Each structure stands twice: as structure tokens, then as C-alpha cells.
CSV table of C-alpha atoms in Angstrom, one decimal:
chain,number,residue,atom,x,y,z
A,1,MET,CA,-13.6,61.7,-27.0
A,2,GLN,CA,-15.8,59.3,-28.9
A,3,THR,CA,-13.6,59.7,-32.0
A,4,LYS,CA,-10.5,58.6,-30.0
A,5,THR,CA,-12.3,55.6,-28.6
A,6,PHE,CA,-13.4,54.3,-32.0
A,7,SER,CA,-9.9,54.9,-33.5
A,8,ILE,CA,-8.1,52.6,-31.0
A,9,LEU,CA,-10.9,49.9,-31.0
A,10,PRO,CA,-9.6,48.1,-34.1
A,11,VAL,CA,-6.1,47.9,-32.6
A,12,LEU,CA,-7.5,46.5,-29.3
A,13,PHE,CA,-9.7,44.1,-31.4
A,14,ALA,CA,-6.7,42.8,-33.3
A,15,ILE,CA,-4.7,42.3,-30.1
A,16,ALA,CA,-7.5,40.5,-28.5
A,17,ALA,CA,-8.2,38.3,-31.5
A,18,GLY,CA,-4.6,37.2,-31.6
A,19,ALA,CA,-4.8,36.2,-27.9
A,20,LEU,CA,-8.0,34.2,-28.4
A,21,VAL,CA,-6.4,31.3,-30.2
A,22,PRO,CA,-7.3,28.2,-28.2
A,23,SER,CA,-4.6,26.9,-26.0
A,24,SER,CA,-3.0,23.6,-27.0
A,25,ALA,CA,-1.3,22.7,-23.7
A,26,ALA,CA,-1.7,19.1,-22.6
A,27,PHE,CA,-1.1,17.2,-19.4
A,28,ALA,CA,0.7,13.9,-19.3
A,29,GLY,CA,1.7,11.5,-16.5
A,30,ARG,CA,5.4,10.8,-15.8
A,31,HIS,CA,6.6,7.2,-15.2
A,32,PRO,CA,10.1,7.1,-13.8
A,33,ALA,CA,12.2,4.3,-15.2
A,34,THR,CA,13.5,1.8,-12.7
A,35,LYS,CA,16.3,-0.7,-13.3
A,36,PRO,CA,16.0,-4.4,-12.5
A,37,ALA,CA,18.3,-5.7,-9.9
A,38,SER,CA,20.1,-9.0,-9.4
A,39,HIS,CA,20.0,-12.6,-8.1
A,40,GLN,CA,19.7,-13.6,-4.4
A,41,LYS,CA,20.6,-16.6,-2.3
A,42,ALA,CA,18.5,-19.7,-1.7
A,43,ALA,CA,15.7,-20.0,0.9
A,44,ALA,CA,17.7,-22.2,3.4
A,45,ALA,CA,19.4,-19.1,4.8
A,46,VAL,CA,16.1,-17.4,5.6
A,47,ASN,CA,15.5,-17.9,9.3
A,48,ALA,CA,15.3,-14.3,10.6
A,49,PRO,CA,12.9,-11.5,9.9
A,50,PRO,CA,14.1,-8.7,7.5
A,51,SER,CA,15.8,-5.8,9.3
A,52,LEU,CA,13.6,-3.0,10.6
A,53,ALA,CA,15.4,-0.7,8.2
A,54,THR,CA,13.8,-2.5,5.2
A,55,GLN,CA,10.3,-2.5,6.7
A,56,THR,CA,7.7,0.3,6.0
A,57,ALA,CA,4.1,0.7,7.1
A,58,LEU,CA,1.4,3.3,7.0
A,59,ALA,CA,0.1,2.4,10.4
A,60,GLY,CA,1.4,1.1,13.7
A,61,SER,CA,4.1,-1.5,13.8
A,62,PRO,CA,3.9,-4.2,11.1
A,63,PRO,CA,4.3,-7.8,12.1
A,64,ALA,CA,7.8,-9.3,12.2
A,65,LEU,CA,7.7,-11.9,9.5
A,66,PRO,CA,10.6,-14.3,8.7
A,67,ALA,CA,10.0,-14.2,4.9
A,68,LYS,CA,12.8,-12.7,2.9
A,69,ALA,CA,10.4,-10.2,1.4
A,70,TRP,CA,6.7,-9.5,2.0
A,71,LEU,CA,4.1,-6.9,1.1
A,72,LEU,CA,0.5,-5.9,2.0
A,73,MET,CA,-1.4,-3.9,-0.6
A,74,ASP,CA,-4.9,-2.3,-0.7
A,75,PHE,CA,-6.5,-3.6,-3.9
A,76,ASP,CA,-8.7,-0.6,-4.7
A,77,SER,CA,-6.0,2.0,-4.6
A,78,GLY,CA,-2.9,0.0,-5.1
A,79,GLU,CA,-1.4,1.6,-2.0
A,80,VAL,CA,1.3,-0.5,-0.2
A,81,LEU,CA,0.2,-0.5,3.4
A,82,ALA,CA,3.2,-2.4,4.8
A,83,SER,CA,6.2,-4.1,3.3
A,84,ALA,CA,9.8,-5.5,3.7
A,85,ASN,CA,12.3,-5.7,0.9
A,86,ALA,CA,9.4,-4.9,-1.5
A,87,ASP,CA,11.6,-4.2,-4.5
A,88,GLU,CA,14.3,-6.8,-4.1
A,89,PRO,CA,14.3,-9.2,-7.2
A,90,LEU,CA,14.0,-12.8,-6.0
A,91,PRO,CA,13.2,-16.1,-7.6
A,92,PRO,CA,9.4,-16.3,-7.8
A,93,ALA,CA,9.0,-20.0,-8.4
A,94,SER,CA,5.5,-20.9,-9.6
A,95,LEU,CA,4.2,-17.4,-8.8
A,96,THR,CA,5.5,-16.9,-12.3
A,97,LYS,CA,2.4,-18.8,-13.5
A,98,MET,CA,0.2,-15.8,-12.5
A,99,MET,CA,1.6,-14.0,-15.6
A,100,THR,CA,1.2,-17.2,-17.7
A,101,SER,CA,-2.5,-17.5,-16.6
A,102,TYR,CA,-3.0,-13.7,-17.0
A,103,LEU,CA,-1.9,-13.8,-20.6
A,104,VAL,CA,-4.2,-16.7,-21.3
A,105,GLU,CA,-7.1,-14.9,-19.6
A,106,GLN,CA,-6.5,-11.7,-21.6
A,107,ALA,CA,-6.3,-13.7,-24.9
A,108,LEU,CA,-9.6,-15.3,-24.0
A,109,ARG,CA,-11.1,-11.9,-23.3
A,110,SER,CA,-9.9,-10.4,-26.6
A,111,GLY,CA,-11.0,-13.4,-28.7
A,112,LYS,CA,-7.4,-14.5,-29.6
A,113,LEU,CA,-8.2,-17.8,-27.8
A,114,LYS,CA,-11.4,-19.7,-27.3
A,115,GLN,CA,-12.1,-21.9,-24.2
A,116,THR,CA,-12.6,-24.9,-26.6
A,117,ASP,CA,-9.4,-24.4,-28.6
A,118,LEU,CA,-7.2,-27.5,-28.4
A,119,VAL,CA,-3.6,-27.3,-27.2
A,120,SER,CA,-1.1,-30.0,-28.2
A,121,VAL,CA,1.4,-31.5,-25.7
A,122,SER,CA,4.8,-31.6,-27.2
A,123,GLN,CA,7.8,-33.7,-26.0
A,124,ASN,CA,9.2,-30.5,-24.4
A,125,ALA,CA,5.9,-29.7,-22.6
A,126,TRP,CA,5.2,-33.3,-21.4
A,127,CYS,CA,5.7,-33.8,-17.7
A,128,ARG,CA,7.2,-37.1,-16.6
A,129,GLY,CA,5.8,-36.8,-13.1
A,130,THR,CA,9.0,-36.5,-11.1
A,131,SER,CA,8.8,-35.3,-7.5
A,132,SER,CA,10.8,-32.2,-8.5
A,133,GLU,CA,8.0,-30.4,-10.4
A,134,SER,CA,4.3,-30.0,-10.3
A,135,CYS,CA,2.3,-31.4,-13.2
A,136,MET,CA,-1.2,-31.5,-14.7
A,137,TYR,CA,-0.3,-34.9,-16.1
A,138,LEU,CA,-1.2,-34.2,-19.7
A,139,PRO,CA,-0.4,-37.3,-21.8
A,140,LEU,CA,2.4,-36.9,-24.4
A,141,ASN,CA,1.1,-35.9,-27.9
A,142,SER,CA,-2.4,-35.4,-26.5
A,143,GLN,CA,-4.6,-32.3,-26.7
A,144,ALA,CA,-6.4,-30.4,-24.1
A,145,THR,CA,-8.8,-27.5,-24.2
A,146,VAL,CA,-7.6,-24.0,-23.3
A,147,ILE,CA,-10.0,-23.8,-20.3
A,148,ASP,CA,-8.7,-27.1,-18.9
A,149,ILE,CA,-5.1,-25.9,-19.4
A,150,LEU,CA,-5.9,-22.7,-17.6
A,151,ARG,CA,-7.3,-24.7,-14.6
A,152,GLY,CA,-4.2,-26.9,-14.7
A,153,ILE,CA,-2.0,-23.8,-14.5
A,154,ILE,CA,-3.9,-22.1,-11.7
A,155,ILE,CA,-5.1,-25.0,-9.5
A,156,GLN,CA,-2.6,-27.8,-10.2
A,157,SER,CA,0.4,-25.4,-10.9
A,158,GLY,CA,1.2,-27.6,-13.9
A,159,ASN,CA,4.5,-27.0,-15.6
A,160,ASP,CA,3.3,-29.1,-18.5
A,161,ALA,CA,0.2,-27.0,-18.9
A,162,SER,CA,2.3,-23.8,-18.8
A,163,LYS,CA,4.8,-25.0,-21.4
A,164,ALA,CA,2.0,-26.3,-23.7
A,165,ILE,CA,0.1,-23.0,-23.7
A,166,ALA,CA,3.3,-21.1,-24.2
A,167,GLU,CA,4.1,-23.1,-27.3
A,168,HIS,CA,0.6,-22.7,-28.5
A,169,MET,CA,0.5,-18.9,-28.1
A,170,ALA,CA,4.1,-18.0,-29.0
A,171,GLY,CA,5.7,-21.0,-30.7
A,172,SER,CA,8.2,-21.6,-27.8
A,173,GLU,CA,8.8,-20.9,-24.2
A,174,GLU,CA,11.4,-18.3,-25.2
A,175,GLY,CA,8.8,-16.5,-27.4
A,176,PHE,CA,6.2,-16.6,-24.7
A,177,ALA,CA,8.7,-15.1,-22.2
A,178,LYS,CA,9.0,-12.1,-24.5
A,179,LEU,CA,5.2,-11.7,-24.2
A,180,MET,CA,5.5,-12.0,-20.4
A,181,ASN,CA,8.2,-9.4,-20.2
A,182,ALA,CA,6.3,-7.0,-22.5
A,183,GLU,CA,3.2,-7.3,-20.3
A,184,ALA,CA,5.2,-6.9,-17.1
A,185,LEU,CA,6.6,-3.6,-18.6
A,186,ARG,CA,3.1,-2.5,-19.5
A,187,LEU,CA,1.8,-3.2,-15.9
A,188,GLY,CA,4.8,-1.3,-14.3
A,189,MET,CA,6.6,-4.4,-12.9
A,190,THR,CA,10.0,-2.7,-13.0
A,191,HIS,CA,11.9,-5.3,-11.0
A,192,THR,CA,10.8,-8.4,-13.0
A,193,HIS,CA,12.4,-10.4,-15.7
A,194,PHE,CA,10.9,-13.7,-16.9
A,195,VAL,CA,12.8,-16.4,-18.7
A,196,ASN,CA,10.1,-19.1,-18.8
A,197,PRO,CA,6.4,-19.6,-18.2
A,198,THR,CA,6.8,-22.0,-15.2
A,199,GLY,CA,9.2,-20.4,-12.7
A,200,LEU,CA,11.7,-23.3,-12.9
A,201,PRO,CA,15.1,-21.9,-11.7
A,202,ASP,CA,17.1,-19.7,-13.9
A,203,PRO,CA,19.6,-17.1,-12.6
A,204,ALA,CA,18.0,-14.3,-14.7
A,205,HIS,CA,14.4,-15.2,-13.7
A,206,LYS,CA,13.3,-12.8,-11.0
A,207,SER,CA,10.4,-10.7,-9.6
A,208,SER,CA,9.7,-8.6,-6.5
A,209,ALA,CA,7.0,-8.6,-3.9
A,210,ARG,CA,5.7,-5.3,-5.2
A,211,ASP,CA,5.6,-6.5,-8.8
A,212,LEU,CA,3.8,-9.7,-7.9
A,213,ALA,CA,1.2,-7.6,-6.0
A,214,ILE,CA,0.8,-5.4,-9.1
A,215,LEU,CA,0.2,-8.6,-11.2
A,216,ALA,CA,-2.3,-10.0,-8.7
A,217,ARG,CA,-4.2,-6.7,-8.7
A,218,ALA,CA,-4.3,-6.8,-12.5
A,219,ILE,CA,-5.6,-10.4,-12.5
A,220,ILE,CA,-8.4,-9.6,-10.1
A,221,HIS,CA,-9.4,-6.4,-11.9
A,222,ASP,CA,-9.0,-7.5,-15.6
A,223,SER,CA,-9.9,-11.2,-15.4
A,224,VAL,CA,-13.3,-11.0,-13.7
A,225,ASP,CA,-14.7,-13.9,-15.7
A,226,TYR,CA,-11.8,-16.2,-14.8
A,227,TYR,CA,-10.8,-15.0,-11.4
A,228,PRO,CA,-13.1,-17.5,-9.6
A,229,ILE,CA,-10.9,-20.3,-10.8
A,230,TYR,CA,-8.2,-19.1,-8.4
A,231,ALA,CA,-10.5,-20.0,-5.5
A,232,GLU,CA,-11.3,-23.5,-6.7
A,233,ARG,CA,-9.9,-26.1,-4.3
A,234,GLU,CA,-9.4,-29.0,-6.6
A,235,PHE,CA,-9.2,-30.0,-10.3
A,236,LYS,CA,-9.4,-33.5,-11.8
A,237,TYR,CA,-7.8,-34.2,-15.2
A,238,ASN,CA,-6.7,-37.4,-16.8
A,239,GLY,CA,-8.2,-39.3,-13.9
A,240,ILE,CA,-6.0,-37.6,-11.4
A,241,LYS,CA,-7.5,-35.2,-8.9
A,242,GLN,CA,-5.2,-32.6,-7.3
A,243,GLY,CA,-6.0,-30.0,-4.6
A,244,ASN,CA,-5.1,-26.4,-4.7
A,245,ARG,CA,-1.9,-25.8,-2.6
A,246,ASN,CA,-3.2,-22.5,-1.2
A,247,ALA,CA,-4.0,-23.7,2.4
A,248,LEU,CA,-5.9,-20.6,3.2
A,249,LEU,CA,-8.7,-21.5,0.7
A,250,TYR,CA,-9.6,-24.3,3.1
A,251,THR,CA,-9.5,-22.3,6.3
A,252,ASP,CA,-10.5,-18.7,5.5
A,253,PRO,CA,-13.7,-18.1,3.6
A,254,THR,CA,-12.6,-14.5,2.8
A,255,VAL,CA,-9.6,-15.7,0.8
A,256,ASP,CA,-10.3,-16.3,-2.9
A,257,GLY,CA,-6.8,-16.6,-4.5
A,258,LEU,CA,-4.2,-16.5,-5.8
A,259,LYS,CA,-1.1,-18.7,-6.2
A,260,THR,CA,1.6,-20.7,-4.3
A,261,GLY,CA,5.2,-21.3,-5.4
A,262,HIS,CA,8.2,-23.4,-4.2
A,263,THR,CA,11.6,-24.3,-5.3
A,264,GLU,CA,14.7,-24.9,-3.2
A,265,GLU,CA,16.1,-21.6,-4.3
A,266,ALA,CA,12.9,-19.6,-4.0
A,267,GLY,CA,11.7,-21.1,-0.7
A,268,TYR,CA,8.0,-21.2,0.0
A,269,CYS,CA,6.0,-18.4,-1.6
A,270,LEU,CA,2.4,-17.3,-1.6
A,271,VAL,CA,0.3,-14.5,-3.1
A,272,THR,CA,-3.1,-14.2,-1.5
A,273,SER,CA,-6.2,-12.0,-1.8
A,274,SER,CA,-8.9,-11.6,0.9
A,275,LYS,CA,-12.0,-9.4,1.0
A,276,ARG,CA,-13.7,-8.5,4.3
A,277,ASN,CA,-16.4,-5.9,4.9
A,278,GLY,CA,-15.9,-4.3,1.5
A,279,MET,CA,-12.1,-4.0,1.7
A,280,ARG,CA,-9.9,-6.3,-0.3
A,281,LEU,CA,-6.2,-6.8,0.6
A,282,VAL,CA,-3.5,-8.5,-1.4
A,283,THR,CA,-0.5,-10.1,0.3
A,284,VAL,CA,2.8,-11.4,-1.0
A,285,ILE,CA,5.1,-13.7,1.0
A,286,LEU,CA,8.5,-14.6,-0.6
A,287,ASN,CA,11.1,-17.0,0.4
A,288,THR,CA,10.0,-18.4,3.8
A,289,HIS,CA,11.0,-21.8,5.2
A,290,SER,CA,7.9,-24.0,4.8
A,291,ALA,CA,4.4,-24.4,3.4
A,292,GLN,CA,3.0,-24.0,6.9
A,293,ALA,CA,5.1,-20.8,7.4
A,294,ARG,CA,3.8,-19.1,4.2
A,295,ALA,CA,0.2,-19.8,5.3
A,296,ASP,CA,0.8,-18.6,8.9
A,297,GLU,CA,2.6,-15.5,7.8
A,298,THR,CA,-0.1,-14.6,5.4
A,299,ARG,CA,-2.8,-15.1,8.1
A,300,THR,CA,-0.8,-12.8,10.4
A,301,LEU,CA,-0.4,-10.1,7.7
A,302,LEU,CA,-4.0,-10.2,6.7
A,303,GLY,CA,-5.1,-10.0,10.3
A,304,TRP,CA,-2.9,-7.1,11.0
A,305,GLY,CA,-4.1,-5.3,7.8
A,306,PHE,CA,-7.8,-5.7,8.5
A,307,SER,CA,-7.3,-4.7,12.2
A,308,ASN,CA,-5.2,-1.6,11.4
A,309,PHE,CA,-6.9,-0.1,8.3
A,310,GLU,CA,-10.5,0.8,7.3
A,311,LYS,CA,-12.4,2.2,4.3
A,312,VAL,CA,-13.5,5.8,4.5
A,313,THR,CA,-15.3,8.2,2.1
A,314,PRO,CA,-13.6,11.6,2.4
A,315,ILE,CA,-16.1,13.4,0.2
A,316,GLN,CA,-19.5,12.4,-1.1
A,317,PRO,CA,-19.9,12.4,-4.9
A,318,ASN,CA,-21.9,15.3,-6.5
A,319,THR,CA,-20.8,17.6,-3.7
A,320,VAL,CA,-19.6,21.0,-5.0
A,321,LEU,CA,-16.1,21.6,-3.5
A,322,THR,CA,-15.1,24.8,-5.2
A,323,THR,CA,-15.8,27.2,-8.1
A,324,ALA,CA,-13.3,27.5,-10.9
A,325,LYS,CA,-12.9,30.6,-13.0
A,326,VAL,CA,-13.5,30.1,-16.7
A,327,SER,CA,-12.1,32.4,-19.4
A,328,PHE,CA,-14.0,33.3,-22.6
A,329,GLY,CA,-17.1,31.5,-21.7
A,330,LYS,CA,-20.8,32.4,-21.5
A,331,ALA,CA,-20.4,31.9,-17.8
A,332,ASP,CA,-17.5,33.2,-15.8
A,333,THR,CA,-17.3,30.2,-13.4
A,334,VAL,CA,-18.1,26.5,-13.2
A,335,ALA,CA,-18.8,24.4,-10.1
A,336,ALA,CA,-16.3,21.6,-9.4
A,337,GLY,CA,-16.6,18.3,-7.5
A,338,LEU,CA,-16.0,14.6,-7.7
A,339,GLY,CA,-17.3,12.7,-10.7
A,340,ALA,CA,-17.5,9.3,-9.0
A,341,PRO,CA,-17.5,7.8,-5.5
A,342,TRP,CA,-14.2,8.0,-3.7
A,343,MET,CA,-13.1,5.6,-1.0
A,344,LEU,CA,-9.7,5.4,0.7
A,345,THR,CA,-8.0,2.8,2.9
A,346,VAL,CA,-6.5,4.7,5.9
A,347,PRO,CA,-5.2,3.8,9.3
A,348,ARG,CA,-8.1,3.0,11.5
A,349,GLY,CA,-9.5,5.9,13.5
A,350,GLN,CA,-7.4,8.6,11.8
A,351,GLN,CA,-9.0,11.7,10.4
A,352,VAL,CA,-8.7,12.6,6.7
A,353,GLN,CA,-8.2,16.1,5.5
A,354,THR,CA,-8.8,17.2,1.8
A,355,SER,CA,-7.6,20.0,-0.3
A,356,VAL,CA,-8.4,21.2,-3.8
A,357,GLU,CA,-5.9,21.9,-6.6
A,358,LEU,CA,-7.3,23.6,-9.7
A,359,ASN,CA,-5.7,23.5,-13.1
A,360,SER,CA,-4.6,27.0,-14.2
A,361,GLY,CA,-5.8,28.8,-17.3
A,362,LEU,CA,-9.2,27.1,-17.7
A,363,GLU,CA,-10.9,28.3,-20.9
A,364,ALA,CA,-14.3,27.6,-22.4
A,365,PRO,CA,-15.7,25.4,-23.8
A,366,VAL,CA,-15.8,23.2,-20.7
A,367,THR,CA,-17.7,19.9,-20.8
A,368,LYS,CA,-19.5,18.5,-17.8
A,369,GLY,CA,-17.3,15.8,-16.3
A,370,SER,CA,-14.0,17.0,-17.7
A,371,VAL,CA,-11.1,17.0,-15.3
A,372,ILE,CA,-10.2,20.5,-14.2
A,373,GLY,CA,-8.0,19.7,-11.1
A,374,LYS,CA,-7.7,17.2,-8.3
A,375,VAL,CA,-8.6,16.6,-4.7
A,376,VAL,CA,-5.8,15.5,-2.4
A,377,ALA,CA,-6.4,13.6,0.8
A,378,THR,CA,-3.9,13.6,3.7
A,379,SER,CA,-3.9,12.1,7.2
A,380,ASN,CA,-1.5,13.4,9.9
A,381,GLY,CA,0.3,15.2,7.1
A,382,LYS,CA,0.9,12.1,5.0
A,383,PRO,CA,-0.6,11.8,1.5
A,384,MET,CA,-3.3,9.2,1.4
A,385,GLY,CA,-4.5,9.5,-2.2
A,386,GLU,CA,-6.1,11.8,-4.7
A,387,ALA,CA,-9.1,11.9,-7.0
A,388,PRO,CA,-9.9,13.9,-10.2
A,389,LEU,CA,-11.9,17.2,-9.7
A,390,VAL,CA,-14.4,17.5,-12.5
A,391,ALA,CA,-16.7,20.2,-13.9
A,392,GLN,CA,-20.2,19.9,-12.7
A,393,ALA,CA,-21.8,21.7,-15.8
A,394,ASP,CA,-21.1,22.7,-19.4
A,395,VAL,CA,-19.7,26.1,-20.1
A,396,GLU,CA,-20.2,27.2,-23.7
A,397,ARG,CA,-17.6,29.3,-25.5
A,398,ALA,CA,-18.7,32.9,-25.7
A,399,GLY,CA,-19.2,34.7,-29.0
A,400,LEU,CA,-16.4,36.7,-30.6
A,401,LEU,CA,-17.5,40.1,-29.3
A,402,LEU,CA,-17.9,38.9,-25.7
A,403,ARG,CA,-14.6,37.1,-25.9
A,404,THR,CA,-13.0,40.3,-27.2
A,405,TRP,CA,-14.4,42.4,-24.4
A,406,GLN,CA,-13.3,39.8,-21.8
A,407,HIS,CA,-9.8,39.9,-23.2
A,408,ILE,CA,-9.7,43.6,-23.2
A,409,ALA,CA,-10.9,43.6,-19.6
A,410,LYS,CA,-8.0,41.2,-18.8
A,411,LEU,CA,-5.5,43.5,-20.4
A,412,PHE,CA,-6.6,46.4,-18.3
A,413,GLY,CA,-6.9,44.3,-15.2
A,414,LYS,CA,-10.6,44.7,-14.8
């Protein structure tokens, strides 16, 4: 009997060794492509709220707003809490300048620009001060620092400042628009196409409420050093003091940004962010009929959002949620849990349920903190978010003999 056992061992060893080659499978996210859509009518026709069929909300009944399109987003998760016509491409007017300022801010962060760099004002960039456009009032052929230009874009909504920095960074408005569109693509703004850095009317120049919320979220998250500028109420340059056109900055201390816009075609637009009791919401109002209306509708949307949603912690970090089986390790299992605090924005008062999904075929070595699955949160059967499930300890790879025995045991179903 012993003789037979030893005679088949080399064969089993060879089979096992061949199966012990480390797996090379990898996981990658999928990003479905979305096609941009087309041009819409001017704001004068917007006097009725969007149809109920176009409105969506995660809780209750959203407010009936007369804007052509609007959206409410949770900043932390990026979840859209309520919207109407969220993906319809519309003229964004000076909301365009959020991308212009974002590119400047990222260039400052990376060192491509310095705050003290001087930007020249060309004939093309120079603003003649007509009532049809907003200006920083940079003198022709003068120079201004990048940080002053940035304030002129954000606070004064200066077309001249936007054109000047575009020429400084890319040689021309057209060249800068290519940078804008490349960044929009990177951020996932799939219903946006920029033609210029100002938002002055062009049939091909469009964005959507969802895309502008994505951009606002990127500014708040990525431009921490410069985001406070969006809350500044006034800026004086060339002896001319101008106030920020975001009326909510003067009436709501929880509002700290972001940008207004207006042309005849685009109507009155506003992107705003507000933080109350640890929860930050982003709103987008597109194509409403007056400056007062865009402020009032934003107040209504923020009030509804903060009243109907709350922050919850479904699971505390460092809590062991399950045990995952590990093949070919010195240990057969590893504890799994959250690697970081996890908060969700959910309809107020609703209970949250969680479930665990483990990746299949987990093999040693396993490093503490490595992702081995996910935790999914639902409320009333609706998905509310998910978080990575990570290993709570290291599991070293077993020696060759132990791995061989483990594989043999697998082959025989032990």
C-alpha cells in the first residue's frame, strides 16, 4: 500500500505544481460612452416647470421648479438626489467659466502656473465695457497676475479675464477650448462641448445640469486652496469694485459658491454649494426667467434637500463583517471589513440594509487593506451606495509543500 502511495505522489505533485501558478486576473471599471445631444431654445419660452416625466427624486416629491433643467447632488457620494432634464445639453452662459477657473486652479496646483505670473491683455481679450457682457476691466495691453485673473473670472465673471488666461495657457481661445473639452471628458461630463472659455453664445457650446454638478464637485474637491474665492462677495481691480452676482452669498451663511450665468439664450443660471450639519449639497439651476428666480429656486431646492435627506453611517470602520476563504496561504481565512469611515446620504428616517459581496478565488499572499469585495447598502430595496471590503490582516503565501497538499485536498474535494 505504501509503495503505491509513493508511486503516484510525483504525478499528483506535478499536477498540483502546474495549478499553483499565480492567477493574473484583473478587475477594471466600465465607463459606458454617452453621446452629446443638441441645441435648445432661448430662455424666454421657459415659464412652466418641467413635466413630471422628466423629474426624478430619491425621496418624497421634489419641488416644482420653473427652470428648464435643475439638479440636486450630494457632494460626498456624487449621488443625484433629485433632478429634471438633468442630461439635456443647454447653453451654460458664464457657468462655462467654472471650467476655465478649474483649469487655472489645477495649473497652479501642478506648478505650471504661479500666482504671480503676469498675463497680457490682447486686443481680442480686451473688454470694451458694453452692457452685453461682464468684464474685469483689464486695460488694453496691460498685464495682470494670475491670482487677480482668477478672482476676476470667479467673482466678476470677467470675459476679458477668461480670454486673457486662455491665450496665456493655450495660445488662443480655440486652443484653450480643446483643453476644456479634454478635461470635461476626463471628469465624465458626457453631455458637454465647449467652444470658448467665456460662455458667450455659440450653437455648439452646451452643457447639462448633471455635467455642471460634476464640475462643481471637482472644483470643491480638487481646488481646496482656491475654493474660498468662490465665496468672496466682491473684488476690486483697476479702481472698479464689483460684487459677486450669487445672491445667496449675502443671505445664506451656509452657501460658499459657486457661479452665476446669464445670456438671452441661456436664461438665468446658477450653480451653488451649501454645507449644513456636515452634509454638503450642490444645486444646478439652468434657464430660468430672472436673477431673483434663480436665487429663489436654489433656496427652495436646498431647503427641500436638507429637509428630506440625512447623513448615516451604515457600518462603523474596523468592524469585521465576514471571513473570506484564502487559498494557498499560511492561514485558511482572513477577516474582512471597511478600511475607512463610510457615510451615506439617504432619505430622512429610512432604514439602511447592507450586504457583503466577496471576490471569488482569493489566493495568498493577501495584504492588509487590499480590496477583496464590496459592501452594498440599500434602503427600501433601492441601492444607496457601496464601499470597498478590505482584508483586515496579512496572509502570507504558504510554502510549496503546504500549497501542494492544499491543492491535492481541493482535487479530492476535502
